[in-house]
Amino acid sequence: MNKLQLSKRIYRTQIKKYIPDLIIIVIFMIINGAATAGVAWLLDPAIKKIFIEKDKLYLYLIPAAIVVTFLVRSVSLYLTRIQTINISYKIKESIQKNLAEKILYSDLAYIHDNHSGKFISNFTEDTSKLQNVTQTVALNSTKEIISLFFLIALMISKDIYLSMLALTIIPIAAIMSKKLGKRMGKAVFGVLEANEEFTKYLSEILKSVTLIKIFQGEKGEMSKLGKVIKNWIQKSMKVEKTRLGSAPMMEVLTGFAVALVVFAGGYRSMNGQLEVGAFFSFLTALMLAYQPVRALAGINVALNEGFSAATRIFKILDVQTLIKNSINASKLQIGEGNIQFHNVSMRYKNGPRVLNNVNLNVKGKSKVALVGSSGGGKTTVLNLIPRFYDPGEGYISIDNQKISEVTLESLRKEIALVSQDIVLFDDTIKNNLIFANTVASDEEIINACIKANCHNFISEMKDGYNTVVGENGVKLSGGQKQRISIARAILKNSSIILLDEATSALDTESEKIVQEAMNNLSEDKTTVTIAHRLSTIKNSDLIYVIDKGMVVEKGTHEELLNLNGIYRKLCDQQTLN
């Protein structure tokens, strides 16, 4: 999008809804502009009536009028800024909510293709830059234009010839600010990219601090981070230097303008063409006009700053979501909970096929396991059931209903997932549990934890269910985290359970406890399990062996052993018979 398109979009999506508030702000701006010009206008009668004519009445009236004028100017300016700040922060809030909604509802593939640090940078730096456009540029510049209008009108009323001479500063300032604006656009885009790089790297360090310490990589990481920070600082300095470039330019231009006006005004006064009071009133108006002109000269600079941020924000907002409800999507009706894969093939973006013509039949309330070597496609099969991804070919059905034709809400409501990658919020155990069911009673929570074999250790904690688990459950052991995640899945009470190597990272003792909890979770549920330890799926109703994206074997544990194929080799590797 070009700048005009960006401006229209910002106005249409963010500013238009505040038109009534903006009208009130403009009224305050007009009052402020008139009061500003009023200050300069009062100097003319002040000099005439007080210093030349020695009128005692005006000795009291004009100072009083000046105080009232400054009071009106200050109050109107305060109200203008307060209302402007309110609107600009509401706009920032709206943009951040739009970004959050976009990310939360985006395809999993898009989230995985982008670093979390990028999104954090978009939320913080980019939205702040765009807020500045609406606050400092769009609204404050309007105030400056109105003030400048009144001041120019006053200047023209005093002497049109001096006004024409003084106003030559405006086109010169506009030309120079346009050049600075182009430089600012490039500089700001660079600093936003540098900030994103810094946020990404810092996020990586925080997630990998244990690994860094054990491999004694502090010096190396500090060196890399130092370079990232230096790049960010250098580009930030370039932005500020570019921004400040308009200040000396305006100082010099204003100096020339004032000097010319003093010379021309003095010449006209000597020839009797301009009164002293009118000249000082004109000169004051010119000096007051310096601030609006300087501010307006920086508009192009600030606009380019905001447009760079807006480009990055709208790039995210415009990403097309592929995993969404079809036009005539219906609610999933669960009967037995049968799951079928019909000639399903799948490839990730710009990658090779990971599934090739897969057919699966998972009977309702049965326990089915998926086994095979790493990278064979097992996790992809699991991810297709809740529509984290859609297959490239074929389709998946639950109780003879294509999952692509039912609503995502009704589909995912019937599915619970327990993975080896446990996600816990930095919150209490109770709040982590009720994330699956916000209306669950204390009794339901405790019963779920009893079934998940975690009630006892939770009760032994000082704060019990109100214990804060830390970032991603750092204060808990692996087995404890896994049992809490199982309790959370039990609370959801879904018809279909997906288990993705839920015990692979546990010791033997913890595995037995967690396995018992998973058995309680999957009771009378359709369960699909990916297992690394084949001992955990020996009693499955059906086992599919997936290799290189294809189903190569299927049967019970005993049937597959008798085939003497891939499954038998996997079992022999784990010394199972």
Coordinates of C-alpha atoms in Angstrom, one line a residue:
M1 CA 0.0 0.0 0.0
N2 CA 1.1 3.5 -0.7
K3 CA 0.9 6.4 1.8
L4 CA -2.5 7.6 0.5
Q5 CA -4.0 4.1 0.8
L6 CA -2.4 3.7 4.3
S7 CA -3.9 7.0 5.4
K8 CA -7.4 6.1 4.1
R9 CA -7.2 2.7 5.9
I10 CA -6.1 4.2 9.2
Y11 CA -8.9 6.8 8.9
R12 CA -11.5 4.2 7.9
T13 CA -10.6 1.6 10.5
Q14 CA -9.4 3.6 13.4
I15 CA -10.3 7.3 13.3
K16 CA -13.7 7.5 11.6
K17 CA -15.6 6.2 14.7
Y18 CA -14.3 9.1 16.8
I19 CA -15.7 11.9 14.5
P20 CA -18.0 13.3 17.2
D21 CA -15.1 13.5 19.6
L22 CA -12.9 15.0 16.9
I23 CA -15.4 17.8 16.3
I24 CA -15.3 18.7 19.9
I25 CA -11.5 18.7 19.7
V26 CA -11.5 21.0 16.7
I27 CA -13.8 23.4 18.5
F28 CA -11.2 23.6 21.3
M29 CA -8.4 24.0 18.7
I30 CA -10.3 27.0 17.1
I31 CA -10.6 28.6 20.6
N32 CA -6.9 28.0 21.2
G33 CA -5.9 29.4 17.8
A34 CA -8.0 32.5 18.3
A35 CA -6.6 33.0 21.8
T36 CA -3.1 32.6 20.5
A37 CA -3.6 35.3 17.9
G38 CA -5.4 37.4 20.5
V39 CA -2.2 37.6 22.5
A40 CA -0.4 39.1 19.6
W41 CA -3.3 41.4 18.7
L42 CA -3.4 42.9 22.2
L43 CA 0.1 44.3 21.8
D44 CA -1.1 46.9 19.2
P45 CA -3.6 48.7 21.5
A46 CA -1.2 48.1 24.5
I47 CA 1.5 50.2 22.8
K48 CA -0.8 52.8 21.4
K49 CA -3.1 53.3 24.4
I50 CA -0.6 52.7 27.3
F51 CA 2.9 53.7 26.1
I52 CA 2.0 56.4 23.5
E53 CA -1.4 57.9 24.6
K54 CA -0.9 57.2 28.4
D55 CA -4.5 56.0 28.8
K56 CA -5.0 54.8 32.5
L57 CA -8.1 52.9 31.7
Y58 CA -6.3 50.7 29.2
L59 CA -3.5 50.3 31.8
Y60 CA -5.9 48.0 33.7
L61 CA -8.0 46.6 30.8
I62 CA -5.3 45.3 28.5
P63 CA -3.3 43.4 31.2
A64 CA -6.6 41.9 32.4
A65 CA -7.4 40.9 28.8
I66 CA -4.0 39.4 28.4
V67 CA -4.5 37.2 31.5
V68 CA -8.0 36.1 30.3
T69 CA -6.5 35.3 26.8
F70 CA -3.7 33.2 28.3
L71 CA -6.2 31.5 30.6
V72 CA -8.5 30.6 27.6
R73 CA -5.5 29.5 25.6
S74 CA -4.2 27.2 28.3
V75 CA -7.5 25.7 29.2
S76 CA -8.4 25.0 25.6
L77 CA -4.9 23.6 24.9
Y78 CA -5.2 21.3 28.0
L79 CA -8.7 20.0 26.9
T80 CA -7.4 19.5 23.4
R81 CA -4.5 17.4 24.6
I82 CA -6.5 15.4 27.0
Q83 CA -9.1 14.5 24.4
T84 CA -6.3 13.8 21.9
I85 CA -4.5 11.5 24.3
N86 CA -7.8 9.6 25.0
I87 CA -8.5 9.0 21.3
S88 CA -4.9 8.1 20.5
Y89 CA -4.7 5.5 23.3
K90 CA -8.1 4.1 22.3
I91 CA -6.7 3.7 18.8
K92 CA -3.6 1.9 20.1
E93 CA -5.8 -0.4 22.2
S94 CA -8.0 -1.1 19.1
I95 CA -4.9 -2.0 17.0
Q96 CA -3.4 -4.2 19.7
K97 CA -6.7 -6.0 20.1
N98 CA -6.9 -6.5 16.3
L99 CA -3.4 -7.9 16.3
A100 CA -4.1 -10.2 19.3
E101 CA -7.3 -11.4 17.6
K102 CA -5.5 -12.0 14.3
I103 CA -2.7 -14.0 16.1
L104 CA -5.1 -16.0 18.2
Y105 CA -7.2 -17.0 15.2
S106 CA -4.4 -17.4 12.7
D107 CA -3.4 -20.8 11.3
L108 CA -0.9 -22.7 13.3
A109 CA 1.4 -22.8 10.3
Y110 CA 1.6 -19.0 10.2
I111 CA 2.4 -18.8 14.0
H112 CA 5.1 -21.5 13.6
D113 CA 6.6 -19.7 10.6
N114 CA 7.2 -16.5 12.6
H115 CA 9.2 -16.0 15.7
S116 CA 7.3 -14.9 18.9
G117 CA 9.8 -12.0 19.2
K118 CA 8.4 -10.6 15.9
F119 CA 4.9 -10.4 17.3
I120 CA 6.1 -8.8 20.5
S121 CA 7.9 -6.2 18.5
N122 CA 4.7 -5.5 16.5
F123 CA 2.7 -5.2 19.7
T124 CA 5.0 -2.7 21.4
E125 CA 7.1 -0.7 18.9
D126 CA 4.9 -0.7 15.9
T127 CA 1.7 0.2 17.7
S128 CA 3.5 3.0 19.5
K129 CA 4.7 4.5 16.3
L130 CA 1.3 4.3 14.7
Q131 CA -0.3 5.9 17.9
N132 CA 2.1 8.8 17.4
V133 CA 0.7 9.4 13.9
T134 CA -2.8 9.7 15.3
Q135 CA -1.8 11.7 18.4
T136 CA 1.1 14.0 17.4
V137 CA 0.6 14.2 13.6
A138 CA -3.0 13.8 12.7
L139 CA -4.5 15.7 15.7
N140 CA -1.8 18.0 16.9
S141 CA -0.9 19.2 13.4
T142 CA -4.6 20.2 13.0
K143 CA -4.2 22.4 16.0
E144 CA -1.1 23.9 14.6
I145 CA -2.8 24.6 11.3
I146 CA -5.7 26.3 13.0
S147 CA -3.4 28.4 15.1
L148 CA -1.3 29.3 12.1
F149 CA -4.5 30.4 10.2
F150 CA -5.4 32.9 12.9
L151 CA -1.9 34.2 13.2
I152 CA -1.5 34.7 9.5
A153 CA -4.9 36.4 9.4
L154 CA -3.7 38.8 12.1
M155 CA -0.4 39.4 10.3
I156 CA -2.2 40.2 7.0
S157 CA -4.6 42.6 8.8
K158 CA -1.6 44.5 10.1
D159 CA 0.5 44.6 7.0
I160 CA 0.0 42.5 3.8
Y161 CA 3.5 43.3 2.4
L162 CA 5.3 42.1 5.5
S163 CA 3.1 39.0 5.6
M164 CA 4.1 38.0 2.0
L165 CA 7.7 38.5 2.9
A166 CA 7.4 36.5 6.2
L167 CA 5.4 33.6 4.6
T168 CA 8.2 32.7 2.2
I169 CA 9.5 30.5 5.0
I170 CA 6.6 28.0 4.6
P171 CA 7.2 26.6 1.1
I172 CA 11.0 26.4 1.8
A173 CA 10.3 24.5 5.0
A174 CA 7.9 22.2 3.2
I175 CA 10.5 21.3 0.5
M176 CA 13.2 20.5 3.1
S177 CA 10.9 18.5 5.3
K178 CA 9.8 16.4 2.4
K179 CA 13.4 15.3 1.9
L180 CA 13.8 14.6 5.6
G181 CA 10.6 12.6 5.5
K182 CA 11.9 10.2 2.9
R183 CA 15.1 9.6 4.9
M184 CA 13.0 9.1 8.1
G185 CA 10.8 6.4 6.4
K186 CA 13.9 4.3 5.6
A187 CA 15.5 4.9 9.0
V188 CA 12.4 4.0 11.0
F189 CA 11.8 0.8 9.0
G190 CA 15.4 -0.1 9.8
V191 CA 15.0 0.5 13.5
L192 CA 11.8 -1.5 13.7
E193 CA 13.5 -4.4 12.0
A194 CA 16.5 -4.0 14.4
N195 CA 14.1 -4.0 17.4
E196 CA 12.4 -7.1 16.1
E197 CA 15.8 -8.8 15.8
F198 CA 16.7 -7.8 19.4
T199 CA 13.3 -9.0 20.8
K200 CA 13.7 -12.4 19.0
Y201 CA 17.2 -12.9 20.3
L202 CA 16.4 -11.9 23.8
S203 CA 13.4 -14.3 23.8
E204 CA 15.7 -17.1 22.6
I205 CA 18.2 -16.4 25.4
L206 CA 15.4 -16.4 28.1
K207 CA 14.1 -19.7 26.8
S208 CA 17.6 -21.3 26.5
V209 CA 19.3 -20.0 29.7
T210 CA 19.7 -23.5 31.1
L211 CA 21.3 -24.8 27.9
I212 CA 23.6 -21.8 27.7
K213 CA 24.8 -22.3 31.3
I214 CA 25.5 -26.0 31.0
F215 CA 27.5 -25.5 27.8
Q216 CA 29.1 -22.3 29.2
G217 CA 27.9 -20.2 26.3
E218 CA 27.5 -17.0 28.2
K219 CA 30.4 -15.2 26.6
G220 CA 29.4 -16.2 23.1
E221 CA 25.7 -15.3 23.6
M222 CA 26.7 -12.0 25.2
S223 CA 28.9 -11.2 22.2
K224 CA 26.1 -11.9 19.8
L225 CA 23.5 -10.0 21.8
G226 CA 25.9 -7.1 22.1
K227 CA 26.1 -6.9 18.3
V228 CA 22.3 -7.0 18.0
I229 CA 21.9 -4.3 20.7
K230 CA 24.6 -2.1 19.0
N231 CA 22.8 -2.4 15.6
W232 CA 19.5 -1.4 17.3
I233 CA 21.1 1.6 19.1
Q234 CA 22.9 2.8 16.0
K235 CA 19.7 2.7 13.9
S236 CA 17.7 4.3 16.7
M237 CA 20.3 7.1 16.9
K238 CA 20.0 7.6 13.1
V239 CA 16.2 8.0 13.5
E240 CA 16.6 10.6 16.2
K241 CA 19.3 12.5 14.3
T242 CA 17.0 12.6 11.2
R243 CA 14.1 13.7 13.4
L244 CA 16.2 16.5 14.9
G245 CA 17.3 17.7 11.4
S246 CA 14.2 19.8 11.0
A247 CA 14.9 21.9 14.2
P248 CA 18.1 23.7 13.1
M249 CA 16.6 24.1 9.6
M250 CA 13.6 25.9 11.1
E251 CA 15.8 28.0 13.4
V252 CA 17.8 29.3 10.5
L253 CA 14.8 29.9 8.3
T254 CA 13.0 31.7 11.1
G255 CA 16.0 33.8 11.8
F256 CA 16.1 34.9 8.2
A257 CA 12.4 35.6 8.2
V258 CA 12.5 37.7 11.4
A259 CA 15.6 39.6 10.2
L260 CA 13.8 40.5 6.9
V261 CA 10.6 41.5 8.7
V262 CA 12.5 43.7 11.1
F263 CA 14.4 45.4 8.2
A264 CA 11.3 45.8 6.0
G265 CA 9.2 46.8 9.0
G266 CA 11.7 49.4 10.1
Y267 CA 12.0 50.8 6.6
R268 CA 8.2 51.1 6.3
S269 CA 7.9 52.6 9.7
M270 CA 10.5 55.3 8.9
N271 CA 8.5 56.2 5.8
G272 CA 5.3 56.4 7.9
Q273 CA 3.7 53.4 6.3
L274 CA 3.5 51.3 9.5
E275 CA 2.7 52.2 13.1
V276 CA 4.9 51.0 15.9
G277 CA 2.1 49.2 17.7
A278 CA 1.0 47.4 14.5
F279 CA 4.6 46.3 13.8
F280 CA 5.1 44.8 17.3
S281 CA 1.8 43.1 17.1
F282 CA 2.8 41.7 13.7
L283 CA 6.3 40.7 15.0
T284 CA 4.7 38.9 18.0
A285 CA 2.3 37.0 15.6
L286 CA 5.3 36.0 13.5
M287 CA 7.2 34.7 16.5
L288 CA 4.1 32.8 17.7
A289 CA 3.7 31.3 14.2
Y290 CA 7.2 29.9 14.5
Q291 CA 6.0 26.9 16.6
P292 CA 3.2 25.8 14.3
V293 CA 5.4 26.2 11.2
R294 CA 8.2 24.2 12.9
A295 CA 5.7 21.5 13.9
L296 CA 4.2 21.3 10.5
A297 CA 7.7 21.1 9.0
G298 CA 8.1 17.9 11.0
I299 CA 4.8 16.4 9.9
N300 CA 6.3 14.6 6.9
V301 CA 9.0 13.2 9.1
A302 CA 6.6 11.8 11.6
L303 CA 4.2 10.6 9.0
N304 CA 6.9 8.4 7.4
E305 CA 7.7 7.1 10.8
G306 CA 4.1 6.0 11.4
F307 CA 3.6 4.7 7.9
S308 CA 6.6 2.3 8.3
A309 CA 5.0 0.9 11.4
A310 CA 1.5 0.7 9.8
T311 CA 2.9 -1.2 6.9
R312 CA 4.3 -3.9 9.2
I313 CA 1.1 -4.0 11.2
F314 CA -1.3 -4.3 8.2
K315 CA 1.0 -7.0 6.8
I316 CA 0.0 -9.2 9.7
L317 CA -3.7 -8.1 9.7
D318 CA -3.9 -8.9 6.0
V319 CA -2.6 -12.5 6.3
Q320 CA -5.3 -14.8 5.0
T321 CA -6.6 -17.4 7.5
L322 CA -7.0 -20.8 5.7
I323 CA -8.3 -22.9 8.6
K324 CA -11.7 -21.4 9.2
N325 CA -15.4 -22.4 9.1
S326 CA -16.9 -23.1 5.7
I327 CA -19.8 -21.0 4.6
N328 CA -22.4 -23.6 5.5
A329 CA -20.6 -25.2 8.4
S330 CA -22.8 -27.1 10.8
K331 CA -22.3 -28.2 14.3
L332 CA -20.6 -31.5 14.9
Q333 CA -22.9 -34.2 16.2
I334 CA -21.1 -36.8 18.2
G335 CA -22.4 -40.3 18.2
E336 CA -19.9 -43.1 18.8
G337 CA -16.9 -40.9 18.0
N338 CA -15.7 -42.8 14.9
I339 CA -12.8 -41.2 13.2
Q340 CA -11.9 -42.0 9.6
F341 CA -9.1 -40.8 7.3
H342 CA -10.0 -41.1 3.6
N343 CA -7.0 -41.1 1.2
V344 CA -5.3 -38.3 3.1
S345 CA -2.2 -36.7 1.8
M346 CA -0.4 -33.8 3.3
R347 CA 2.6 -31.5 2.9
Y348 CA 3.7 -28.5 4.8
K349 CA 4.5 -25.2 3.2
N350 CA 7.3 -25.5 0.6
G351 CA 8.1 -28.9 2.0
P352 CA 7.9 -32.6 0.8
R353 CA 4.9 -34.8 1.4
V354 CA 4.6 -35.9 5.0
L355 CA 1.5 -38.1 4.5
N356 CA 0.8 -40.1 1.4
N357 CA -2.7 -41.6 0.8
V358 CA -3.3 -42.4 4.5
N359 CA -6.5 -44.4 5.4
L360 CA -7.3 -44.9 9.1
N361 CA -10.4 -46.2 10.8
V362 CA -10.7 -45.4 14.5
K363 CA -13.8 -46.9 16.0
G364 CA -15.7 -45.0 18.6
K365 CA -14.6 -45.4 22.2
S366 CA -11.7 -47.6 21.1
K367 CA -8.0 -47.1 21.8
V368 CA -5.9 -46.8 18.7
A369 CA -2.1 -46.2 18.7
L370 CA 0.2 -44.8 16.1
V371 CA 3.8 -46.0 16.1
G372 CA 6.8 -45.6 13.8
S373 CA 10.1 -44.0 13.5
S374 CA 10.6 -40.2 14.1
G375 CA 9.5 -38.1 11.2
G376 CA 7.2 -40.7 9.8
G377 CA 4.1 -38.5 10.0
K378 CA 2.4 -39.6 13.3
T379 CA 2.1 -36.1 14.8
T380 CA 0.8 -34.8 11.5
V381 CA -2.0 -37.3 11.7
L382 CA -2.9 -36.2 15.2
N383 CA -2.7 -32.5 14.2
L384 CA -5.2 -33.0 11.3
I385 CA -8.0 -34.3 13.6
P386 CA -8.6 -30.9 15.4
R387 CA -7.8 -29.1 12.1
F388 CA -4.6 -27.5 13.2
Y389 CA -3.8 -28.1 9.6
D390 CA -5.9 -29.2 6.6
P391 CA -4.9 -32.1 4.3
G392 CA -3.8 -31.3 0.7
E393 CA -5.8 -34.3 -0.6
G394 CA -8.5 -36.5 0.8
Y395 CA -10.6 -35.7 3.9
I396 CA -11.3 -36.7 7.5
S397 CA -14.6 -37.5 9.0
I398 CA -16.0 -38.0 12.5
D399 CA -19.2 -40.0 12.7
N400 CA -19.5 -39.7 8.9
Q401 CA -19.3 -35.9 9.1
K402 CA -16.5 -34.2 7.2
I403 CA -14.6 -32.1 9.7
S404 CA -14.0 -29.4 7.1
E405 CA -17.8 -28.9 7.0
V406 CA -18.4 -28.6 10.7
T407 CA -17.6 -25.5 12.9
L408 CA -14.2 -25.4 14.4
E409 CA -15.8 -24.6 17.8
S410 CA -18.0 -27.7 17.8
L411 CA -15.1 -29.8 16.5
R412 CA -12.5 -28.7 19.0
K413 CA -15.0 -28.8 21.9
E414 CA -15.1 -32.6 21.4
I415 CA -11.3 -33.0 21.4
A416 CA -8.8 -33.0 24.3
L417 CA -5.1 -33.0 23.7
V418 CA -2.3 -34.1 26.1
S419 CA 1.2 -33.7 24.6
Q420 CA 4.7 -34.2 25.7
D421 CA 5.1 -30.4 25.3
I422 CA 3.1 -29.3 28.3
V423 CA 1.8 -25.7 28.4
L424 CA 1.0 -24.2 31.8
F425 CA 0.4 -20.5 32.4
D426 CA 2.2 -18.5 35.1
D427 CA -0.9 -18.7 37.3
T428 CA -2.4 -20.9 40.0
I429 CA -2.9 -24.6 39.6
K430 CA -6.7 -24.0 39.8
N431 CA -6.7 -21.4 37.0
N432 CA -4.6 -23.7 34.8
L433 CA -7.1 -26.5 35.4
I434 CA -10.3 -24.5 34.8
F435 CA -8.9 -23.2 31.5
A436 CA -10.5 -26.2 30.1
N437 CA -13.8 -25.6 31.8
T438 CA -14.3 -22.2 33.4
V439 CA -17.6 -23.2 35.1
A440 CA -16.1 -26.3 36.8
S441 CA -17.0 -26.5 40.5
D442 CA -14.4 -27.2 43.2
E443 CA -15.8 -30.7 43.5
E444 CA -15.3 -31.4 39.8
I445 CA -11.8 -30.0 39.9
I446 CA -10.8 -32.3 42.8
N447 CA -12.4 -35.3 41.2
A448 CA -10.5 -34.7 38.0
C449 CA -7.3 -34.3 39.9
I450 CA -8.0 -37.6 41.8
K451 CA -8.4 -39.4 38.5
A452 CA -5.2 -37.8 37.2
N453 CA -3.3 -38.8 40.3
C454 CA -2.3 -35.2 41.2
H455 CA -4.7 -34.3 44.0
N456 CA -2.3 -35.6 46.7
F457 CA 0.8 -33.7 45.7
I458 CA -1.3 -30.5 45.2
S459 CA -2.9 -30.8 48.6
E460 CA 0.6 -31.1 50.2
M461 CA 1.6 -27.8 48.8
K462 CA 1.5 -24.8 51.0
D463 CA -1.1 -22.9 48.9
G464 CA -2.7 -26.1 47.6
Y465 CA -4.7 -25.4 44.4
N466 CA -3.8 -21.7 44.7
T467 CA -0.1 -22.5 44.2
V468 CA 1.4 -20.4 41.4
V469 CA 3.3 -22.8 39.1
G470 CA 5.7 -20.2 37.5
E471 CA 6.4 -19.7 33.8
N472 CA 5.3 -22.8 32.0
G473 CA 5.2 -24.7 35.3
V474 CA 8.8 -24.3 36.1
K475 CA 8.1 -24.9 39.8
L476 CA 6.7 -28.4 39.1
S477 CA 8.4 -31.7 38.1
G478 CA 7.8 -33.2 34.7
G479 CA 5.4 -35.8 36.1
Q480 CA 3.5 -33.2 38.1
K481 CA 3.0 -31.0 35.1
Q482 CA 1.9 -33.9 33.0
R483 CA -0.7 -35.0 35.6
I484 CA -2.1 -31.5 35.8
S485 CA -2.4 -31.4 32.0
I486 CA -4.3 -34.7 32.2
A487 CA -6.6 -33.4 34.9
R488 CA -7.3 -30.3 32.7
A489 CA -8.2 -32.7 29.8
I490 CA -10.5 -34.7 32.1
L491 CA -12.3 -31.4 33.1
K492 CA -13.0 -30.7 29.5
N493 CA -14.9 -34.0 29.2
S494 CA -14.4 -34.3 25.5
S495 CA -15.4 -37.4 23.4
I496 CA -12.1 -37.7 21.7
I497 CA -8.7 -37.9 23.4
L498 CA -5.4 -37.3 21.6
L499 CA -2.2 -38.3 23.4
D500 CA 1.1 -37.3 21.8
E501 CA 3.9 -39.2 23.5
A502 CA 2.7 -38.0 26.8
T503 CA 5.1 -40.2 28.9
S504 CA 8.2 -40.0 26.7
A505 CA 10.1 -37.6 29.0
L506 CA 9.2 -39.3 32.3
D507 CA 11.1 -41.8 34.5
T508 CA 9.6 -45.3 35.0
E509 CA 7.9 -44.5 38.3
S510 CA 6.3 -41.3 37.0
E511 CA 5.3 -43.1 33.8
K512 CA 3.3 -45.6 35.7
I513 CA 1.5 -42.9 37.6
V514 CA 0.8 -40.9 34.5
Q515 CA -0.2 -44.0 32.5
E516 CA -2.8 -44.7 35.1
A517 CA -4.1 -41.2 34.9
M518 CA -4.3 -41.4 31.1
N519 CA -6.3 -44.6 31.4
N520 CA -8.8 -42.8 33.6
L521 CA -8.8 -39.9 31.1
S522 CA -9.5 -42.2 28.1
E523 CA -12.1 -44.4 29.7
D524 CA -15.1 -44.7 27.3
K525 CA -13.5 -42.2 25.0
T526 CA -12.2 -42.5 21.5
T527 CA -8.5 -42.3 22.0
V528 CA -5.7 -41.9 19.5
T529 CA -2.2 -42.3 21.0
I530 CA 1.3 -41.6 19.7
A531 CA 3.7 -43.7 21.7
H532 CA 7.5 -43.8 21.9
R533 CA 7.5 -46.5 24.6
L534 CA 5.6 -49.3 23.0
S535 CA 4.9 -50.9 26.4
T536 CA 2.2 -48.2 26.9
I537 CA 0.2 -49.2 23.9
K538 CA 0.4 -53.0 24.0
N539 CA -3.3 -53.2 25.0
S540 CA -4.6 -50.9 22.3
D541 CA -7.5 -52.2 20.3
L542 CA -5.7 -51.3 17.1
I543 CA -2.2 -50.2 16.2
Y544 CA -1.2 -48.5 13.0
V545 CA 2.5 -48.5 12.0
I546 CA 3.3 -45.3 10.0
D547 CA 6.5 -45.1 8.0
K548 CA 7.5 -42.3 5.6
G549 CA 4.0 -40.9 5.6
M550 CA 2.2 -44.2 4.8
V551 CA 0.4 -46.8 6.8
V552 CA 2.6 -49.9 6.3
E553 CA 1.1 -52.2 9.0
K554 CA -2.0 -52.4 11.2
G555 CA -3.4 -54.9 13.8
T556 CA -3.2 -55.7 17.5
H557 CA 0.1 -56.0 19.3
E558 CA 0.1 -59.8 18.9
E559 CA -0.9 -59.7 15.2
L560 CA 1.8 -57.2 14.4
L561 CA 4.4 -59.2 16.2
N562 CA 3.4 -62.2 14.1
L563 CA 3.9 -60.2 10.9
N564 CA 7.6 -59.9 11.7
G565 CA 7.8 -56.5 10.1
I566 CA 8.6 -53.0 11.2
Y567 CA 6.6 -53.2 14.4
R568 CA 8.5 -56.3 15.4
K569 CA 11.8 -54.6 14.8
L570 CA 10.7 -51.6 16.9
C571 CA 9.7 -53.9 19.8
D572 CA 12.9 -55.8 19.6
Q573 CA 14.8 -52.6 19.8
Q574 CA 13.0 -51.9 23.1
T575 CA 13.4 -55.6 24.2
L576 CA 9.7 -56.2 24.2
N577 CA 8.1 -59.5 23.3

